[in-house]
Coordinates of N, CA and C in Angstrom, one line a residue:
M1 N 1.3 -1.0 -0.1 CA 0.2 -0.1 -0.1 C 0.9 1.2 0.1
K2 N 1.7 1.4 0.9 CA 3.1 2.1 0.7 C 3.0 2.6 -0.6
L3 N 3.6 1.3 -1.4 CA 4.7 1.6 -2.2 C 3.3 2.7 -3.6
K4 N 2.1 1.5 -3.5 CA 1.2 2.3 -4.8 C 1.1 3.9 -4.1
L5 N 1.2 4.4 -2.7 CA 1.4 5.5 -2.6 C 2.2 5.7 -2.6
M6 N 3.0 6.0 -2.7 CA 4.4 6.8 -3.2 C 4.6 7.1 -4.8
L7 N 4.1 5.6 -5.7 CA 4.1 5.9 -6.8 C 2.7 6.8 -7.5
S8 N 2.3 6.8 -6.7 CA 1.0 7.7 -7.2 C 1.6 9.3 -6.6
A9 N 1.7 9.5 -5.5 CA 2.9 10.3 -5.4 C 3.9 11.0 -6.3
A10 N 4.4 10.2 -6.6 CA 5.7 10.6 -8.1 C 4.7 11.0 -9.2
V11 N 4.5 10.0 -9.7 CA 3.1 10.0 -10.7 C 2.7 11.8 -11.0
I12 N 1.7 12.1 -10.2 CA 1.4 12.7 -9.8 C 2.7 14.9 -9.9
A13 N 3.5 14.4 -9.2 CA 4.5 15.5 -9.2 C 5.2 15.6 -10.4
A14 N 5.6 14.0 -11.3 CA 6.0 14.2 -12.4 C 5.3 14.9 -13.4
L15 N 3.7 14.8 -13.1 CA 2.8 15.4 -14.3 C 2.4 16.9 -14.1
S16 N 2.4 17.3 -12.8 CA 2.7 18.4 -12.3 C 3.6 19.5 -12.9
L17 N 4.7 19.0 -12.8 CA 6.2 19.7 -13.1 C 6.1 19.7 -14.4
S18 N 5.7 18.7 -15.7 CA 5.4 18.8 -16.9 C 4.9 19.8 -17.5
S19 N 3.6 19.5 -16.7 CA 2.5 20.6 -17.3 C 3.2 22.2 -17.1
C20 N 4.0 22.2 -15.9 CA 3.9 23.7 -15.6 C 5.2 24.4 -16.9
E21 N 5.9 23.0 -17.6 CA 7.1 23.2 -18.2 C 6.5 23.8 -19.5
K22 N 5.4 23.6 -19.5 CA 4.6 23.6 -21.2 C 4.7 25.4 -21.6
F23 N 4.6 26.1 -20.7 CA 4.4 27.5 -21.1 C 5.5 28.0 -20.6
S24 N 5.9 29.4 -20.7 CA 6.8 29.9 -20.5 C 6.6 32.0 -21.0
D25 N 7.4 32.3 -20.0 CA 6.7 34.2 -19.5 C 8.1 34.2 -20.9
K26 N 7.4 35.0 -22.5 CA 8.2 36.3 -23.1 C 8.3 37.5 -24.0
K27 N 8.7 37.7 -23.5 CA 8.8 39.4 -23.1 C 8.6 40.1 -24.9
F28 N 7.8 41.0 -25.0 CA 8.2 41.8 -26.5 C 8.1 42.6 -26.0
S29 N 9.0 43.5 -26.9 CA 9.6 44.9 -26.2 C 8.7 46.0 -27.6
T30 N 8.5 46.8 -27.7 CA 7.5 47.4 -28.9 C 7.3 49.3 -28.2
T31 N 7.9 49.5 -29.4 CA 7.1 51.5 -29.4 C 6.6 51.8 -30.0
I32 N 5.6 52.5 -29.8 CA 4.1 52.5 -30.2 C 4.3 54.5 -30.1
P33 N 4.5 55.0 -31.6 CA 4.3 56.3 -32.2 C 3.0 56.9 -32.0
V34 N 3.2 58.0 -30.7 CA 1.3 58.5 -30.8 C 2.4 60.4 -31.3
I35 N 1.4 60.5 -32.4 CA 1.1 62.1 -32.9 C 0.1 63.3 -32.5
I36 N 0.6 63.9 -31.6 CA -0.7 64.8 -31.8 C -0.5 66.2 -32.4
E37 N -1.7 66.5 -33.5 CA -1.6 67.8 -34.4 C -1.7 68.6 -33.6
V38 N -1.5 69.9 -33.7 CA -2.2 71.0 -32.4 C -2.1 72.4 -34.4
N39 N -3.4 72.8 -33.9 CA -3.8 73.8 -35.0 C -4.1 74.8 -34.5
A40 N -3.4 75.7 -33.6 CA -3.8 77.0 -32.8 C -4.1 77.7 -33.9
S41 N -4.9 78.1 -35.0 CA -5.0 79.7 -35.9 C -4.9 80.9 -35.7
E42 N -5.7 80.8 -34.6 CA -6.3 82.2 -33.9 C -4.8 82.8 -33.4
A43 N -4.9 84.2 -34.0 CA -3.7 85.0 -33.5 C -4.3 85.5 -31.9
S44 N -3.5 85.3 -30.8 CA -2.9 85.6 -29.6 C -1.7 86.4 -29.5
T45 N -2.3 86.7 -28.2 CA -1.0 87.3 -27.1 C -1.3 86.8 -25.4
E46 N -2.3 86.6 -25.7 CA -3.4 86.1 -24.0 C -3.1 85.1 -24.5
G47 N -2.7 83.8 -24.9 CA -3.1 82.4 -24.9 C -4.1 82.1 -25.0
I48 N -3.5 80.2 -25.8 CA -4.6 79.3 -26.4 C -5.1 78.6 -25.3
A49 N -6.0 77.9 -25.8 CA -6.1 76.6 -24.5 C -5.9 75.5 -25.4
I50 N -5.3 75.0 -25.1 CA -5.3 73.5 -25.8 C -5.8 72.2 -25.3
D51 N -6.9 71.5 -25.6 CA -6.8 70.2 -25.2 C -7.1 69.1 -26.0
L52 N -5.9 68.1 -26.1 CA -5.9 66.9 -27.2 C -6.4 66.3 -26.6
T53 N -6.3 64.5 -27.6 CA -6.3 63.3 -26.9 C -5.5 62.6 -27.9
D54 N -5.1 61.6 -27.6 CA -5.0 60.2 -29.2 C -4.6 59.1 -28.2
I55 N -4.7 57.8 -29.0 CA -4.6 56.6 -28.5 C -3.1 56.4 -28.6
A56 N -2.6 55.4 -28.0 CA -1.4 54.5 -27.7 C -2.1 53.1 -27.9
D57 N -2.0 52.5 -29.3 CA -3.2 51.3 -29.1 C -1.3 50.3 -29.3
V58 N -1.3 49.2 -28.4 CA -0.1 48.5 -28.7 C -0.5 47.4 -29.5
L59 N -1.9 47.1 -29.7 CA -2.2 45.9 -30.8 C -2.1 45.9 -32.0
A60 N -1.9 46.9 -32.0 CA -2.6 47.7 -33.8 C -1.3 48.1 -34.0
T61 N -0.4 48.6 -32.9 CA 1.6 48.4 -33.5 C 2.5 47.0 -33.7
N62 N 1.8 46.1 -32.7 CA 2.5 45.6 -32.8 C 1.7 44.0 -32.8
A63 N 2.0 43.0 -34.0 CA 1.3 42.2 -34.6 C 1.6 41.3 -33.9
D64 N 2.9 40.4 -33.4 CA 2.5 39.2 -32.7 C 2.2 39.9 -31.1
L65 N 2.3 41.2 -30.5 CA 0.9 41.4 -29.6 C 0.0 40.9 -29.7
A66 N -0.8 41.3 -31.0 CA -1.9 41.2 -31.1 C -2.8 39.7 -31.4
E67 N -1.2 38.8 -31.6 CA -1.5 37.2 -31.6 C -1.4 36.7 -30.5
V68 N -1.1 37.1 -29.4 CA -1.1 36.7 -27.9 C -1.8 37.6 -27.1
Q69 N -3.1 38.7 -27.3 CA -3.4 39.4 -27.0 C -4.3 38.6 -25.8
G70 N -4.7 37.2 -25.8 CA -5.3 36.8 -24.5 C -4.3 36.0 -23.6
K71 N -3.2 36.6 -23.9 CA -1.9 35.6 -23.0 C -0.6 37.2 -22.4
I72 N -1.6 37.8 -22.2 CA -0.6 39.4 -22.3 C -0.9 39.3 -20.6
K73 N 0.4 38.9 -19.9 CA -0.4 38.9 -17.7 C 0.1 40.0 -17.9
S74 N 1.2 40.6 -18.3 CA 1.8 42.5 -17.6 C 2.0 43.1 -19.1
Y75 N 2.3 44.3 -18.0 CA 3.0 45.3 -18.9 C 4.1 45.8 -18.1
E76 N 5.0 46.7 -18.7 CA 6.0 47.2 -18.5 C 7.0 48.0 -19.4
L77 N 6.7 49.9 -18.9 CA 6.6 51.0 -19.2 C 8.4 50.6 -19.0
V78 N 8.7 51.0 -20.3 CA 10.3 51.3 -20.1 C 11.1 53.1 -20.2
Q79 N 10.0 53.4 -21.1 CA 10.3 55.1 -20.7 C 9.3 55.9 -21.7
I80 N 8.8 57.0 -22.1 CA 8.0 58.0 -22.8 C 8.7 59.2 -23.0
K81 N 8.7 59.2 -24.2 CA 9.7 60.4 -24.8 C 9.3 61.3 -25.7
Y82 N 9.5 62.4 -26.1 CA 8.2 63.6 -26.9 C 9.4 64.2 -27.3
K83 N 8.8 65.4 -28.4 CA 9.5 66.2 -29.0 C 9.0 66.9 -30.2
V84 N 8.2 68.3 -29.8 CA 7.9 68.9 -30.9 C 8.5 68.9 -32.7
Y85 N 7.7 69.2 -33.5 CA 8.1 68.7 -35.0 C 7.0 69.8 -35.7
E86 N 7.7 70.2 -36.9 CA 7.2 71.2 -37.7 C 6.4 72.2 -36.9
Y87 N 7.4 72.9 -35.9 CA 6.9 74.0 -35.3 C 7.3 75.0 -36.3
Y88 N 6.7 76.6 -37.0 CA 7.6 77.1 -37.6 C 7.2 79.0 -37.5
N89 N 6.6 78.8 -36.3 CA 5.5 80.0 -36.2 C 6.9 80.7 -34.9
D90 N 6.3 81.8 -33.9 CA 7.1 82.5 -33.2 C 7.9 81.6 -32.6
P91 N 9.2 81.8 -32.6 CA 10.3 81.1 -31.5 C 10.2 81.9 -30.1
A92 N 9.3 82.8 -30.0 CA 9.0 82.7 -27.8 C 7.7 82.0 -27.8
T93 N 7.0 81.5 -28.4 CA 5.6 81.0 -27.9 C 6.3 79.4 -26.9
N94 N 5.7 79.7 -25.6 CA 6.1 78.6 -24.7 C 4.6 77.5 -24.5
F95 N 4.3 76.6 -24.2 CA 3.0 75.9 -23.6 C 3.4 75.8 -22.3
N96 N 2.1 75.8 -21.9 CA 2.3 76.0 -19.3 C 1.6 74.5 -20.0
G97 N 1.5 73.3 -19.7 CA 0.3 72.1 -18.9 C 0.9 71.2 -18.8
T98 N 0.2 70.3 -19.8 CA 0.4 68.6 -18.9 C 0.5 67.6 -20.2
L99 N 1.5 66.9 -20.0 CA 0.7 65.7 -21.3 C 0.4 64.5 -19.5
G100 N -1.1 63.7 -19.9 CA -1.4 63.2 -19.3 C -1.2 61.8 -19.7
F101 N -2.1 60.6 -18.9 CA -1.9 59.3 -19.5 C -3.1 58.8 -18.7
G102 N -3.5 57.7 -19.5 CA -4.9 56.8 -18.6 C -5.2 55.7 -19.5
N103 N -6.1 55.1 -19.1 CA -6.4 54.2 -19.9 C -7.1 53.9 -21.1
K104 N -7.3 53.4 -22.2 CA -8.2 54.0 -23.1 C -9.4 54.6 -23.0
N105 N -10.2 54.2 -22.3 CA -11.3 54.9 -21.9 C -11.7 56.2 -20.8
A106 N -10.4 56.6 -20.2 CA -10.4 57.9 -19.6 C -10.7 59.2 -20.1
E107 N -11.8 59.6 -19.8 CA -12.4 60.7 -19.3 C -11.5 61.8 -19.8
T108 N -10.6 61.6 -18.3 CA -9.3 62.6 -18.0 C -8.0 62.2 -17.7
A109 N -7.0 62.6 -17.3 CA -6.0 62.0 -17.4 C -5.6 61.7 -15.8
M110 N -5.4 59.9 -15.6 CA -5.1 60.0 -14.3 C -3.9 59.9 -14.1
T111 N -2.8 60.1 -14.7 CA -1.5 60.5 -14.6 C -0.8 61.3 -15.7
T112 N 0.2 62.4 -14.4 CA 0.7 63.8 -15.6 C 1.4 63.8 -15.6
H113 N 2.3 64.2 -16.3 CA 3.8 65.0 -16.7 C 3.5 66.8 -17.0
A114 N 3.9 67.0 -15.6 CA 4.3 69.0 -16.4 C 5.0 69.1 -17.1
L115 N 4.5 70.3 -17.6 CA 5.8 71.4 -19.4 C 4.9 72.3 -18.9
T116 N 6.0 73.0 -18.0 CA 6.1 74.4 -18.1 C 7.0 75.0 -18.9
D117 N 7.0 76.4 -19.0 CA 7.5 77.5 -19.8 C 8.4 75.9 -20.9
F118 N 7.4 75.8 -21.8 CA 8.1 74.5 -22.5 C 8.0 75.2 -23.7
N119 N 9.0 75.9 -24.5 CA 9.5 76.2 -26.3 C 9.5 75.5 -26.6
L120 N 8.2 75.9 -27.5 CA 8.0 74.9 -28.6 C 9.0 74.8 -29.9
K121 N 9.7 75.4 -30.2 CA 11.3 75.6 -31.5 C 12.0 75.8 -30.6
T122 N 12.4 75.5 -29.0 CA 13.7 74.9 -28.8 C 14.0 73.2 -28.7
S123 N 12.5 72.9 -28.2 CA 12.1 71.3 -28.6 C 12.2 70.6 -29.7
M124 N 11.9 71.7 -31.0 CA 11.9 71.2 -32.4 C 13.2 71.2 -32.6
D125 N 14.0 72.2 -32.7 CA 15.6 72.4 -32.9 C 16.1 71.5 -32.3
A126 N 16.0 70.5 -30.8 CA 17.1 69.8 -30.0 C 17.3 68.4 -30.9
T127 N 18.3 68.5 -30.6 CA 19.0 66.6 -31.3 C 18.2 65.8 -31.2
D128 N 18.1 65.7 -29.7 CA 17.2 64.1 -29.2 C 16.0 64.5 -28.1
K129 N 14.8 63.5 -28.7 CA 13.7 63.7 -27.8 C 14.2 64.1 -26.3
S130 N 13.0 64.4 -25.8 CA 13.2 64.6 -24.2 C 12.4 63.6 -23.4
V131 N 13.3 62.9 -22.6 CA 12.3 61.6 -21.7 C 11.8 62.1 -20.8
I132 N 10.4 61.4 -20.7 CA 10.0 62.1 -18.6 C 10.6 60.8 -18.1
S133 N 10.6 61.7 -16.6 CA 11.2 60.8 -15.6 C 9.6 60.4 -14.5
F134 N 9.5 59.4 -14.8 CA 8.2 59.1 -13.7 C 8.8 58.3 -12.8
T135 N 7.7 58.7 -11.6 CA 8.2 58.1 -10.2 C 7.6 56.4 -10.8
T136 N 8.3 55.3 -9.8 CA 8.1 54.2 -10.2 C 6.7 53.6 -9.5
D137 N 5.6 54.4 -8.5 CA 4.4 54.1 -9.1 C 3.8 55.1 -10.5
D138 N 4.4 55.9 -10.5 CA 3.6 56.7 -12.0 C 3.6 55.7 -13.4
A139 N 5.3 54.8 -13.7 CA 5.3 54.1 -14.1 C 4.8 52.5 -14.1
V140 N 3.8 52.3 -12.9 CA 3.4 51.0 -12.8 C 2.2 51.5 -13.4
K141 N 1.4 53.0 -13.1 CA -0.1 52.8 -13.1 C 0.1 53.0 -14.1
I142 N 0.6 53.8 -15.2 CA 0.9 53.5 -17.0 C 1.0 52.2 -17.8
A143 N 1.9 51.5 -17.1 CA 1.8 50.1 -17.4 C 0.2 49.2 -16.6
Q144 N -0.4 49.7 -15.9 CA -1.8 49.1 -15.7 C -2.8 49.2 -16.7
Y145 N -2.7 51.0 -17.0 CA -3.7 51.5 -17.8 C -3.3 50.3 -19.3
F146 N -2.1 50.0 -19.8 CA -2.0 49.1 -20.8 C -2.9 47.5 -20.3
K147 N -2.5 47.8 -19.2 CA -3.0 45.8 -19.0 C -4.7 46.2 -19.0
E148 N -5.4 47.0 -19.0 CA -6.9 47.3 -18.4 C -7.5 47.2 -19.6
T149 N -6.3 47.9 -20.5 CA -7.2 48.3 -22.4 C -6.6 47.8 -23.5
N150 N -5.2 47.3 -23.6 CA -4.2 46.9 -24.1 C -3.8 48.6 -25.3
A151 N -4.0 49.7 -24.5 CA -3.5 51.0 -24.7 C -3.5 51.7 -23.9
L152 N -3.0 52.5 -24.4 CA -2.7 54.2 -23.4 C -3.6 55.6 -24.4
K153 N -4.3 56.6 -23.7 CA -4.8 57.9 -23.6 C -3.9 58.5 -23.6
V154 N -3.7 59.3 -24.5 CA -2.2 60.7 -24.5 C -2.9 62.0 -24.0
F155 N -3.0 62.4 -23.0 CA -3.9 63.9 -23.3 C -2.1 65.0 -23.5
L156 N -3.1 66.0 -23.9 CA -2.2 67.2 -24.5 C -2.9 68.4 -23.4
N157 N -3.0 69.1 -22.2 CA -4.2 69.9 -21.8 C -3.0 71.4 -21.5
G158 N -3.3 72.7 -21.5 CA -2.8 73.6 -21.4 C -3.1 74.9 -22.1
N159 N -2.0 76.2 -21.9 CA -2.2 77.3 -22.6 C -0.5 77.2 -23.9
L160 N -1.3 77.6 -24.9 CA 0.1 78.6 -25.6 C -0.4 79.8 -25.5
S161 N 1.1 80.2 -25.1 CA 1.5 81.8 -24.7 C 0.9 82.4 -25.5
Q162 N 0.9 82.2 -27.4 CA 0.3 82.7 -28.2 C 0.3 82.3 -29.5
G163 N -0.3 82.6 -30.2 CA -0.4 82.5 -31.7 C -0.8 82.8 -33.0
P164 N -0.7 82.4 -34.0 CA -1.0 81.0 -34.2 C -0.1 80.5 -33.4
A165 N -0.3 79.2 -33.9 CA 0.4 78.1 -33.1 C 0.4 76.9 -34.4
V166 N 1.2 76.1 -35.2 CA 1.1 74.4 -35.5 C 2.1 73.6 -35.7
F167 N 1.7 72.8 -34.9 CA 2.8 71.8 -34.8 C 2.6 70.4 -34.6
K168 N 3.3 69.5 -34.2 CA 3.2 68.4 -34.2 C 4.0 67.5 -33.3
M169 N 2.9 67.4 -32.0 CA 3.6 66.8 -30.8 C 3.9 65.1 -30.9
Y170 N 5.1 65.3 -30.6 CA 5.4 63.9 -30.9 C 5.8 62.9 -29.9
L171 N 5.5 61.7 -29.3 CA 5.4 60.9 -28.9 C 6.0 59.6 -28.9
E172 N 7.3 59.0 -28.0 CA 7.2 57.5 -27.8 C 7.2 56.8 -27.2
V173 N 6.2 55.7 -27.2 CA 6.0 54.9 -25.5 C 7.2 53.5 -25.9
D174 N 7.8 53.2 -25.3 CA 8.3 52.2 -24.8 C 7.8 51.3 -23.7
I175 N 7.2 50.3 -24.2 CA 6.7 49.0 -23.9 C 7.1 47.7 -23.6
D176 N 7.4 47.4 -22.3 CA 7.8 45.7 -22.8 C 6.0 45.1 -22.7
A177 N 5.8 43.9 -22.9 CA 5.1 43.2 -22.6 C 4.5 41.9 -22.1
I178 N 4.9 41.3 -21.5 CA 5.3 39.7 -20.7 C 3.9 38.4 -21.2
A179 N 4.1 37.9 -21.7 CA 2.7 36.9 -22.3 C 3.7 36.0 -21.9
E180 N 2.3 34.9 -21.4 CA 2.8 33.5 -20.9 C 2.8 32.5 -23.0
I181 N 3.5 32.2 -23.1 CA 3.7 31.5 -24.4 C 3.6 30.0 -24.4
E182 N 3.0 28.7 -24.7 CA 3.1 28.0 -25.1 C 4.5 27.5 -25.4
K183 N 5.5 26.4 -24.9 CA 6.4 25.9 -25.6 C 6.1 25.2 -27.0

């Protein structure tokens, strides 16, 4: 009887170990481009309010992730970079406001990054994109927004110091998705 019990336990242990080994975690790294087009065409010296959004859809950007959509266990934010492109108006124009982030269904930003006296011309002329320094908590929140909807809503809210101002705010969202894949 003891021998049967020991053999049964060994078989159960072997089966459970072999079934666990059928899956492994695979990391998918991807960069999601987001372009927010700003067209504040009215002339003003009092400032112009900007309230725009766009969606960073990870599944639309990365076909490999779209194939394993139901197997994604988590996301990890690597970084978010931003830069102004195609700005040719007054070099003294500044933006004061926020870049905000939420899940795809968010009506307002749930996590924000302040842009204070952000000069559009200086950003456009810069060689490199600016990198947002997130706290660990904010990075975890942004990863969770992706987990909730496989996308991130990006908000650009604030005021331009003057107009007209036509430009593109370009963001690169670098994210890793961890999926459980069958071996």
